[in-house]
């Protein structure tokens, strides 16, 4: 399977245009190359323990934090035909995602949401990997994949219902190939693996991508997903966003080896990518999805990134991590680096950025309006969809509760609701 | 009309075969279900006839089995999962409770997860630890799951057909000590509803409610009681979630007395739920408190004392006597 053929079948993909961006590149010091379609390349894991001499972990990078394009023999081909339009589109996805996320945090502070898990800092990992998927691919997210949801065309306002407490997952997983958020850590990696086994049994030409975090790699379900996917050669890509923190626990509390190296023990390739480099995330995920579609089985991608915010709005990171750490990561910001590249290459002007700013604000306002007008569910909805084929006890309790509710119909003014009968 | 006399395990095998033949989306998965045919040979010969992609030998990882079955169901398959023994289901309990049971509701009805989980359960076979347990109440307590258990070959065949056809997750408990008991199976009959209880012996003095392996025990107890001039009615519950309380209620309102029998520990067992419900429904018909016979609040004991732990004919009749003496 060639990159070109994939691009031709991937109209939404960033690498699909005909006009090449033509960016100048500089030679990369790190020659991270798993080799296309081959098991586990040598150089992707070349750095022993993952630490290069600079103290930075070795990873696939196509754009430096300063926004300089660096060559990578193994992965350049996956973004070779990327156009300025594609680059602007990737930038737009990241900016919109960040703006949406900030709006959700604000809405939580205002009491409109009960909780929000911010993705701040992880935009490149999510947009790069999300845009690498194509129609027919299937995504199994954690609860933080707001950027991937955006790439898959899920209306962002739908993500907010569960955090407002009006439902437990408000979108149709069949519409966009984007499953519901999974809150139990790691569970979805098994669902993704089973789904991918089904894809293989169907002989379908698509792949599955399972998202997980660094903390999830400690879960038994993730180990079992790695085992099952390897044994059945399932077309699934495990995309692990190592954002360095599982609430208060650093990655060192989860593993004594770099996470991507786990794959080796299961018999499939593992690659670490700069999770704040949207181009690298796009390229590496395309590589992994293509080999999955081609019947070459699973792969693990560790996107090395940073959770710039709290675990959720209920968390207080000042209790367990230093400000300096966050500041160091600010210098690697995923959006700033692509902007630097766009500007240095002359791919975007002030008009583009201003227009995008306006678009983001419009989205923010829409999100606010939609959330504030989300109705509470009807009490009787408690009994809906517990079973697909019904259940006698649910029917009985529904009837009892309805009778109980009805018994208030003639009651005097209710002190709690001010007489308003819901 | 095709009538076969089959051991209960063979009836399940035939039922799986029928389902695999009828629907290409039906899969059988589990540890040793393929080449070996399962440790109880329930899946004997199926992989040979349907291939390794439909009768799937899985890695030895119960959470992985159920978790991937969920993914396959989301893809449109109807997996029938085998958990090798009752006491080994717990690694999968998280997937069953937090995912399988709740996904349909989480998706506001937009997805279905028709997974059947077959579990050989119960004691009486002289097994080592973890091979003799009756954890049905732990599943019946979870909304989103259905829990059924046949007591005989015909029900084993038909209830499994219905469980596979159900769009809900079904935990299918198989009374392993009755696997070798033969019974008639009419494979072209139209079965009654899956969750309907059956009165398997009519009586007038007291009602015994049981399911799975204890139905046979209760029928033997009723036969013994008849020799003493006592007329016991026996209701085979068949379904532990939902429970057909109407059938139990009708029987209790006829006899005035109820003894619930199961192998599972009595404390927080299904007998407690039945006692509470029947007390609510039939308070003025009861001549005695609802009594329960079951396992003790101890780990399942070593095999050499399991006969003392398991409800047998004498313990059932002792409870009947206490009920009648009120």
XYZ file of C-alpha atoms in Angstrom, chain B residues 4 37 41 43 48 72 86 101 127 132 137 148 150 167 207 227 234 250 254 261 271 300 319:
23
model
C -33.640 -36.343 21.024
C -13.894 -28.755 22.805
C -16.572 -30.856 26.002
C -18.068 -27.066 22.462
C -13.679 -28.400 13.359
C -16.934 -7.694 18.432
C -17.571 -19.864 37.962
C -24.052 -3.892 31.411
C -13.461 -29.943 42.517
C -17.771 -24.843 42.560
C -26.577 -12.834 42.720
C -30.667 -17.203 33.383
C -31.462 -23.958 32.857
C -30.065 -7.934 22.122
C -43.869 -24.275 47.434
C -44.202 -40.590 50.635
C -41.790 -27.107 42.772
C -49.532 -17.688 42.281
C -52.122 -21.576 46.625
C -33.394 -23.250 47.619
C -33.630 -16.116 48.046
C -16.874 -22.695 49.323
C -36.899 -26.389 56.002
